[in-house]
Coordinates of C-alpha atoms in Angstrom, one line a residue:
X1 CA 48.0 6.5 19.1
X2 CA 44.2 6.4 18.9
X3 CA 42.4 8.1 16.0
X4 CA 39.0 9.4 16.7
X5 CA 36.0 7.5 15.0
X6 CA 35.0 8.6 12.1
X7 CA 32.0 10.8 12.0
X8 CA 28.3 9.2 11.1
X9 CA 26.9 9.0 7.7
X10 CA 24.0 12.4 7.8
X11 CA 20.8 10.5 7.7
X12 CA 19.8 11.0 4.0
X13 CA 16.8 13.7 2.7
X14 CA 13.3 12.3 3.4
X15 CA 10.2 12.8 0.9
X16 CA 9.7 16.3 0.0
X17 CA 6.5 18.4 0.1
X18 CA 4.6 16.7 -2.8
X19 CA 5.4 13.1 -1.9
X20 CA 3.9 13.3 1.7
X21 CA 1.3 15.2 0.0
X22 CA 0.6 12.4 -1.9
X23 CA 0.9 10.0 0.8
X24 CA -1.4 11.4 2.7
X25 CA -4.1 11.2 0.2
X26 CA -3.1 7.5 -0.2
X27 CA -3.7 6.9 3.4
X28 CA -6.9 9.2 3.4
X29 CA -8.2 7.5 0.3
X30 CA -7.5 3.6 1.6
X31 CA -9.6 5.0 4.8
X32 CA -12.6 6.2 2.6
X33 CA -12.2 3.2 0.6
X34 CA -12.3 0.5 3.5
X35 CA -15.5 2.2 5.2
X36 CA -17.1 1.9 1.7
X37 CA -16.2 -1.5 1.4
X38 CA -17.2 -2.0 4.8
X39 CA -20.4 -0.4 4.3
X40 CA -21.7 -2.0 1.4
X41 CA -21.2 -5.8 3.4
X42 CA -23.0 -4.6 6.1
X43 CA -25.8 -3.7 4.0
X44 CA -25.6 -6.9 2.0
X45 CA -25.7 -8.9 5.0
X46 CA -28.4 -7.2 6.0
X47 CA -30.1 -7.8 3.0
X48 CA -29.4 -11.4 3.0
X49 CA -30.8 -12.0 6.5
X50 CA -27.6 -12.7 7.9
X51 CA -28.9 -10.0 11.2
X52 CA -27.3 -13.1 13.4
X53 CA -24.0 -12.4 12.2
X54 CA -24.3 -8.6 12.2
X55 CA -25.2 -8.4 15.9
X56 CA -22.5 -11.5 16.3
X57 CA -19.5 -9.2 15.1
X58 CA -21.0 -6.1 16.8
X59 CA -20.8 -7.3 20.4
X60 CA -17.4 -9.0 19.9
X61 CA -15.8 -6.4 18.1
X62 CA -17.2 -2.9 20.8
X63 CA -16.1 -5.4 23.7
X64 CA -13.0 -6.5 22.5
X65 CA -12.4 -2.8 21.7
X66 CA -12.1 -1.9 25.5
X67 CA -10.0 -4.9 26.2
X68 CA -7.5 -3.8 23.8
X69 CA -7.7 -0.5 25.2
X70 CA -7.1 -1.5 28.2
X71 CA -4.0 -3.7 27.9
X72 CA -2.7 -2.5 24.8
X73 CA -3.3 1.1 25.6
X74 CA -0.6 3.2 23.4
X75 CA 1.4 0.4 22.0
X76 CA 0.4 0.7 18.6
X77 CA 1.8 3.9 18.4
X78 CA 4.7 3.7 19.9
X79 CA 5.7 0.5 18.0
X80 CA 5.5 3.0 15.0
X81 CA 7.1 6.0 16.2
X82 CA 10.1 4.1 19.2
X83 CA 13.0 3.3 18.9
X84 CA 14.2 -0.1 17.6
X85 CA 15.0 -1.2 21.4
X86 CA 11.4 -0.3 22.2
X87 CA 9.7 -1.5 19.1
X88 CA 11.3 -5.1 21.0
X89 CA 9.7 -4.3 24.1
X90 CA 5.9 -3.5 22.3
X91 CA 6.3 -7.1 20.8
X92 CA 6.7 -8.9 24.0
X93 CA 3.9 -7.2 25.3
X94 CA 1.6 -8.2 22.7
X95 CA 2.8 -11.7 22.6
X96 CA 2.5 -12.4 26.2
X97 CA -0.1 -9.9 27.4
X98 CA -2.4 -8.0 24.5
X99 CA -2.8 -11.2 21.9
X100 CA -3.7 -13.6 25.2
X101 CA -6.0 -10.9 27.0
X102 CA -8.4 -10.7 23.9
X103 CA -8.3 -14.1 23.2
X104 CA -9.4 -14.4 27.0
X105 CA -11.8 -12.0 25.8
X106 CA -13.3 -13.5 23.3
X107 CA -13.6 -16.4 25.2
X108 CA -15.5 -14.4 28.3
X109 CA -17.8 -12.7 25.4
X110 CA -18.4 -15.4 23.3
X111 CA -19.9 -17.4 26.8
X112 CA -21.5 -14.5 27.5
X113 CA -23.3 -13.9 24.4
X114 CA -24.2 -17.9 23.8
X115 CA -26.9 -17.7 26.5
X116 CA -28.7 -14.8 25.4
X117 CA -29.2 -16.5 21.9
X118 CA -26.2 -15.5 19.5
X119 CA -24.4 -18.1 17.3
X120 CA -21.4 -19.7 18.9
X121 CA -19.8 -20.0 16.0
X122 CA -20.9 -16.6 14.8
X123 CA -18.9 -15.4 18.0
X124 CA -16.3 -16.8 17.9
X125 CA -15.1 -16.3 14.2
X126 CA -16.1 -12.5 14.8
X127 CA -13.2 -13.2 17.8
X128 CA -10.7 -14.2 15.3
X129 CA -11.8 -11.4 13.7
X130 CA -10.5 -9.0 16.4
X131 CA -7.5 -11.2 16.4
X132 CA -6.7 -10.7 13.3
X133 CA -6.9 -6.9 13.0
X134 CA -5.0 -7.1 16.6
X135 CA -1.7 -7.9 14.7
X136 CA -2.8 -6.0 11.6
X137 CA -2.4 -3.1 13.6
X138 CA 1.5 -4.2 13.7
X139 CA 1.8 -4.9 10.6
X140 CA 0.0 -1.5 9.4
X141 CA 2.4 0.0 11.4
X142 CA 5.4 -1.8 10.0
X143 CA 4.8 -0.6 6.5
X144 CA 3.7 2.9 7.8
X145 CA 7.3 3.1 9.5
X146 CA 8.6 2.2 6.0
X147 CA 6.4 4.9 4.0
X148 CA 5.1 2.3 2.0
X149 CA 1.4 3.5 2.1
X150 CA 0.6 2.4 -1.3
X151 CA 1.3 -1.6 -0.6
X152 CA -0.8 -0.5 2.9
X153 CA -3.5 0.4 1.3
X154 CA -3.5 -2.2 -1.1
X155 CA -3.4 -5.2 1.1
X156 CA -6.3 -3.2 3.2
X157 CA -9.0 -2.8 0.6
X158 CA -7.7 -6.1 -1.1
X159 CA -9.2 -7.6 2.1
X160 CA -12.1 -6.0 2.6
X161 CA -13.0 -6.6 -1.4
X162 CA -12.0 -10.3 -1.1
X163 CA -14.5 -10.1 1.9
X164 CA -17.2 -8.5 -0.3
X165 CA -16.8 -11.0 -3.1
X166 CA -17.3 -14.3 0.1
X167 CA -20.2 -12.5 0.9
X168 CA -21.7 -12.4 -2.4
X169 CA -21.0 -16.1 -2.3
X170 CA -23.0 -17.1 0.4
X171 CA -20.5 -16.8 3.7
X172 CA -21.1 -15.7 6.3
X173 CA -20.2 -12.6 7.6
X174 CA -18.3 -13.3 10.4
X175 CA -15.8 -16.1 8.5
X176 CA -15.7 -13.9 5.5
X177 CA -14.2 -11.3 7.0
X178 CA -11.9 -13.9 9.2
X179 CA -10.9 -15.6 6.4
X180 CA -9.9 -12.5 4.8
X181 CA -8.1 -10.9 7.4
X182 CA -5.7 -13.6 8.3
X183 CA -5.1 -13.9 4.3
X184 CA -3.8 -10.0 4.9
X185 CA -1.9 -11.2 7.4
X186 CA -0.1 -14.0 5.2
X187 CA 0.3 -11.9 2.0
X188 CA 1.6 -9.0 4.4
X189 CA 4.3 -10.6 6.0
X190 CA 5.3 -12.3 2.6
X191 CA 5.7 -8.3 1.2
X192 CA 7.8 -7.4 4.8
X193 CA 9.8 -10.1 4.1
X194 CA 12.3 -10.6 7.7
X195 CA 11.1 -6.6 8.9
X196 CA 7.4 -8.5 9.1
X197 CA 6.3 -7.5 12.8
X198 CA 5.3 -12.0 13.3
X199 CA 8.9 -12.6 12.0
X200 CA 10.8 -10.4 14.6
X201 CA 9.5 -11.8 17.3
X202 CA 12.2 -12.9 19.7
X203 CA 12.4 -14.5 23.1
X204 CA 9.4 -12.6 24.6
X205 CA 10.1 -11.6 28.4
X206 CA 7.9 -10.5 30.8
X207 CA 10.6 -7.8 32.0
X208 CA 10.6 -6.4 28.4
X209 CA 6.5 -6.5 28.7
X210 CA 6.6 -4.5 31.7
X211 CA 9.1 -1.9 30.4
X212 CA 6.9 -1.4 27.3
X213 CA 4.2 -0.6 29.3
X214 CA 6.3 1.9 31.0
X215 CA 7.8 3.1 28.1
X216 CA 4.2 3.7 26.4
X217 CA 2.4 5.1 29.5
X218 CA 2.1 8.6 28.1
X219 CA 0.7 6.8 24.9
X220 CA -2.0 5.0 26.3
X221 CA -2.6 8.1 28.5
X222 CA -3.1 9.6 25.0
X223 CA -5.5 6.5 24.5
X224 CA -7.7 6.5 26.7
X225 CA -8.5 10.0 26.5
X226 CA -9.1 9.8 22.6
X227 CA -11.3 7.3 23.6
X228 CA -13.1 9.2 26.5
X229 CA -13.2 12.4 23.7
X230 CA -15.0 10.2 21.4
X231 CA -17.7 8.7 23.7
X232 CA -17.8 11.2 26.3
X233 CA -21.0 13.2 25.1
X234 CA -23.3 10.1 23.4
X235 CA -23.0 8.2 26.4
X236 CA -24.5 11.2 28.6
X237 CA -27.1 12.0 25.7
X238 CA -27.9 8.5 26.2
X239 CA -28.9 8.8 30.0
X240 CA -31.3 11.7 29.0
X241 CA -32.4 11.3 25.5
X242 CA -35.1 8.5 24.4
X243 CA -33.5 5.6 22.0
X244 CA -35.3 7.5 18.9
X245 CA -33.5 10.8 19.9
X246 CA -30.3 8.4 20.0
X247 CA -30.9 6.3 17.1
X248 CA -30.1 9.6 14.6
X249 CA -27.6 10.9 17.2
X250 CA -25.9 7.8 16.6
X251 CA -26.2 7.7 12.6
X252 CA -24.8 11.0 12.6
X253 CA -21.9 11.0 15.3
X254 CA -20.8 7.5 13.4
X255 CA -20.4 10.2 10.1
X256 CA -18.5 12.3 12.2
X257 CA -16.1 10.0 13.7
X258 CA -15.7 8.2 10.2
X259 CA -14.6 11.4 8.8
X260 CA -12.2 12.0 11.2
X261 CA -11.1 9.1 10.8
X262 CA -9.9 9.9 7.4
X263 CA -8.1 13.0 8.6
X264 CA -6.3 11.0 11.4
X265 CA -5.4 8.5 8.2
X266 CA -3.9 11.6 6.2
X267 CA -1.9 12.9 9.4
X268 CA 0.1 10.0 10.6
X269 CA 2.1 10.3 7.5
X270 CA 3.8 13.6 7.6
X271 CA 4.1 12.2 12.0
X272 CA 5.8 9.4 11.0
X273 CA 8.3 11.4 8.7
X274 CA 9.2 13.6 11.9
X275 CA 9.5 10.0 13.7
X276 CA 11.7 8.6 11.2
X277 CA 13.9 12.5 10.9
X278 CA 14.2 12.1 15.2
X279 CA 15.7 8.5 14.9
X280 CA 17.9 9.4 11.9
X281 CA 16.0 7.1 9.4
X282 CA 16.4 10.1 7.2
X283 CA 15.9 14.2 7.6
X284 CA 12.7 15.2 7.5
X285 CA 12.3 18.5 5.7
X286 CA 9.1 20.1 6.4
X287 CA 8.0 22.1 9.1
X288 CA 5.5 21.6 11.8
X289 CA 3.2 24.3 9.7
X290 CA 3.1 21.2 7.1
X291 CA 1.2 19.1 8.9
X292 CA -1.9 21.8 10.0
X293 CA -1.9 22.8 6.7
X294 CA -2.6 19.1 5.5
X295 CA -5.4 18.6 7.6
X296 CA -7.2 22.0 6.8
X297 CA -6.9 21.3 3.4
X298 CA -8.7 18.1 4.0
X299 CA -10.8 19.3 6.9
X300 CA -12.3 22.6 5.3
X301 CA -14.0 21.3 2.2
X302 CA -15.2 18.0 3.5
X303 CA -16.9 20.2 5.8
X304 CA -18.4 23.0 3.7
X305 CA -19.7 19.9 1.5
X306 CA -21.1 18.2 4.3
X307 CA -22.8 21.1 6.3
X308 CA -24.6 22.2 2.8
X309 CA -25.6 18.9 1.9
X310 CA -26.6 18.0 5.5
X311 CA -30.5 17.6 4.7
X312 CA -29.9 15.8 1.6
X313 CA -27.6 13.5 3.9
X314 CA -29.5 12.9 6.9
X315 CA -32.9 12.8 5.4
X316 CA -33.1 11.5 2.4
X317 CA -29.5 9.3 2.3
X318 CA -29.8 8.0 6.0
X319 CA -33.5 8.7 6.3
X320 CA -33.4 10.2 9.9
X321 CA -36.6 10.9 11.5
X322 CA -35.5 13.4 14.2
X323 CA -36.1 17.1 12.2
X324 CA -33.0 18.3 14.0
X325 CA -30.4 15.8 12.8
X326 CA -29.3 18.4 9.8
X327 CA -28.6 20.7 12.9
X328 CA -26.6 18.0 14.4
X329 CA -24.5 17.3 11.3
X330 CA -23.8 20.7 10.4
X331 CA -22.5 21.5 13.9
X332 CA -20.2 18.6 13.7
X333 CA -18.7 19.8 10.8
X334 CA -17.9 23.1 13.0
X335 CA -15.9 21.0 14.5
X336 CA -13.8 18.8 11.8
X337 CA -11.4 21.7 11.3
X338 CA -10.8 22.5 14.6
X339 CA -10.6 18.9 15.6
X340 CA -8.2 18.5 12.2
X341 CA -5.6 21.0 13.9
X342 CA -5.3 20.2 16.9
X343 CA -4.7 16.6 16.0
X344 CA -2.4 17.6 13.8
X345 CA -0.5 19.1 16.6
X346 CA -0.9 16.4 18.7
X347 CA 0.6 13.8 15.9
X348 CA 3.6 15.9 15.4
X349 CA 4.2 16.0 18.9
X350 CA 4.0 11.9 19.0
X351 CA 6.1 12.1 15.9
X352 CA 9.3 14.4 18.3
X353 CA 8.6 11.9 21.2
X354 CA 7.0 14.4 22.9
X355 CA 4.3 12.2 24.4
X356 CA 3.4 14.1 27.0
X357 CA 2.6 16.8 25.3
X358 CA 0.1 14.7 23.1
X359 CA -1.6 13.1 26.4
X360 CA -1.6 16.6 28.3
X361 CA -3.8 18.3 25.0
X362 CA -5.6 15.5 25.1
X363 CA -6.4 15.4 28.9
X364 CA -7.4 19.8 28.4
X365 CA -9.6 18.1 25.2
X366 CA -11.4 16.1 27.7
X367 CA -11.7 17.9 30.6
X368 CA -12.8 21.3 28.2
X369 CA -15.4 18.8 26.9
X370 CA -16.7 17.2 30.1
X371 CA -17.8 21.3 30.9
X372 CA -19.1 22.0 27.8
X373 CA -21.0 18.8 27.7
X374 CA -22.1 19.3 31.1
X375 CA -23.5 22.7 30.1
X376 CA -24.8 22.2 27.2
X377 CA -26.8 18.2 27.3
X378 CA -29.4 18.7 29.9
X379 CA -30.4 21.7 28.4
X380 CA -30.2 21.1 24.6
X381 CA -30.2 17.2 24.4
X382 CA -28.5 16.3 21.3
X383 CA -28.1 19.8 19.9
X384 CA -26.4 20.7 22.9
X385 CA -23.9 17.4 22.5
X386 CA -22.8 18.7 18.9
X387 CA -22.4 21.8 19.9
X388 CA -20.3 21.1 23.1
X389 CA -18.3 18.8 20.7
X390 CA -17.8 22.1 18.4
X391 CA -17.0 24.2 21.5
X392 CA -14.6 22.0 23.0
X393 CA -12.8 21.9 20.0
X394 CA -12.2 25.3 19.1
X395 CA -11.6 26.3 22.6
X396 CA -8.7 23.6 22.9
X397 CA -7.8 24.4 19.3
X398 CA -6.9 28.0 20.6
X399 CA -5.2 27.0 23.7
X400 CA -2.7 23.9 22.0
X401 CA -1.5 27.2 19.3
X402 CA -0.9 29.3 21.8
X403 CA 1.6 26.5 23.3
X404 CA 2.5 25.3 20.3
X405 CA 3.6 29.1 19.3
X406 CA 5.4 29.1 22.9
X407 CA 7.7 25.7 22.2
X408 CA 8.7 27.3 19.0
X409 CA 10.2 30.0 20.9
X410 CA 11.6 28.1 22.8
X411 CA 13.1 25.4 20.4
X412 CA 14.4 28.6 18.4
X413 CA 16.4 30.1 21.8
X414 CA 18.3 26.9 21.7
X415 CA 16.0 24.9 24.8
X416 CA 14.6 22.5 22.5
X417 CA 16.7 20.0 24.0
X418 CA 14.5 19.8 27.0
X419 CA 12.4 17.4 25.5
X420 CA 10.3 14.4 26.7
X421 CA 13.2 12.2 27.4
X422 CA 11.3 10.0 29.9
X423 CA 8.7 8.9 27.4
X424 CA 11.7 7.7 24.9
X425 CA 13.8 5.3 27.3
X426 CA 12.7 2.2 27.5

């Protein structure tokens, strides 16, 4: 006579309120940290005359940044939030698609570049470079999948320092940071151990490629439009505004986009714990509240002590000649805490497997900014660009709550079930 199976183990209790608390601040603080460190070699190249270098590892690194928009797309994040199966599938792609594409890249770039009088060998360490962080992005993701976010952060600004300290030794910028990066890469997978992301690789398929591009489409639907959010408004400035109108702009958008970085830094940890509760790594505890309250509580002061300290910043820090930039930076910091919630949102959806949900807010993000942008550039220049950023965000910050208050409903009538399934098979 058969017996029925016994039941599953329950998943056991994930972190509680204070440790992803804590977490979060380890993965904002490693953010702030890295853009320091990062910061202070720039400047120190530039003080060294190493300008070569500098304009080497710009060009590589914004071009190479489309390319792996383009064929990596979403795979980053749904190598940390899939399944097992499809963590697989985002490995094949990268070893036969994403890793050869940039170093075809590179290749194209570095050619490119040669005859207009950059250093060869400036471009093409600043393409291992961009190797490098390639698979970091893996590897990041393997030990953010693990909630180990102090080892993260160590190995991160451990890098970047060892780079600093090359530097002050005479090497070059673009083989510093090389150097350095692929030593990250070494020590990580040592700390892995077999979970390293270079270690699992098995038997890469082309049919596994193509399903992870399927299985990621929402995700780099999500891409794309971050992307398109985040460049949308300085490149129209830049059709209408002089370069001395868009060298501030840029200074001060670059501020803006580095702190949200930090917030996006602080939010993928309480996503990934909803990640890890969905495929029953353990049960995460916390509700969806957790995660907006998180970002506000980063967003709101770092933007009261911006906005007052905006002339100090822009004039005497960054020593902006456009009389407006304040202006600029103060309405950008209008927008942090918008922008903080609704990413916040769009992270816990990622962390459900609701994908879709994530790319549809983004796509109303985009297409709310491309009016506002519309409206508000040829008449104001670059006060108008802030300000469109600021508008789009709190009008798309009120619409995702309302359908965020909507799916609770729902979820608590007993429909959550009709979830994104598609997004989640591979």
């Amino acid at each position: 006579m058969a017996t029925e199976a016994p039941p599953a183990p329950p998943a056991p209790a994930g972190p509680g309120y204070r440790a992803l608390a804590r977490n979060s601040a380890v993965a904002a603080g490693a953010n702030i940290a890295n853009g320091l460190l990062s910061a202070a070699i720039l400047a120190l190249c530039a003080a060294f005359g190493q300008t070569g270098e500098i304009a080497a590892y710009t060009v590589v690194t914004s071009a190479l940044a489309f390319v792996l928009i383009a064929v990596g797309g979403g795979s980053a994040l749904l190598y940390l939030n899939g399944t097992e199966e499809q963590r697989t599938l985002v490995r094949s792609q990268w070893v036969l698609v994403v890793l050869p594409a940039l170093i075809l890249g590179a290749v194209a770039v570095a050619a490119f570049y040669d005859r207009r009088g950059y250093s060869l060998s400036a471009l093409a360490a600043a393409g291992v470079v961009v190797l490098g962080n390639g698979l970091a992005q893996l590897q990041i993701a393997d030990f953010t999948r693990r909630m180990r976010f102090v080892s993260s952060a160590l190995l991160m600004c451990g890098s970047k320092a060892a780079s600093l300290v090359m530097v002050l030794s005479g090497v070059p910028l673009t083989a510093a940071l090389g150097a350095a990066g692929l030593a990250q890469l070494v020590a990580g997978e040592i700390v892995l151990g077999r979970e390293g992301s270079l270690r699992q690789v098995r038997r890469p398929s082309v049919r596994q490629a193509v399903a992870a591009y399927r299985s990621g489409r929402n995700l780099f639907g999500f891409a794309v439009g971050d992307l398109y959010v985040a460049r949308f408004g300085t490149v129209v400035l830049s059709l209408l505004a002089p370069p001395a109108v868009m060298g501030s702009f840029g200074a001060v958008v670059t501020a803006y986009q580095a702190i949200g970085g930090v917030l996006q830094s602080a939010l993928q940890v309480p996503m990934i714990a909803r990640a890890r509760s969905r495929l029953g790594i353990e049960r995460a505890n916390h509700p969806a509240a957790f995660s907006v309250a998180v970002a506000l509580a980063c967003a709101l002061p770092m933007a009261a002590g911006v906005a007052a300290l905006s002339p100090f910043l822009t004039r005497t820090l960054l020593s902006l000649p456009h009389p407006q930039a304040p202006a600029w930076l103060a309405l950008f910091m209008l927008a942090l805490p918008f922008m903080a919630v609704t990413r916040a949102l769009m992270f816990n959806w990622i962390g459900d497997g609701h994908y879709r949900w994530a790319t549809n807010a983004v796509a109303v993000l985009a297409a709310v900014l491309t009016v506002t942008v519309a409206l508000g550039v040829p008449r104001f220049g670059a006060l108008g660009a802030a300000a469109a950023t600021a508008a789009a965000e709190a009008l798309t910050a009120a619409a995702i709550l309302v359908f965020a208050g909507r799916a609770a409903g729902l979820r608590r009538r007993g429909s959550h079930n009709s979830t994104d399934t598609d997004t989640m098979r591979p």
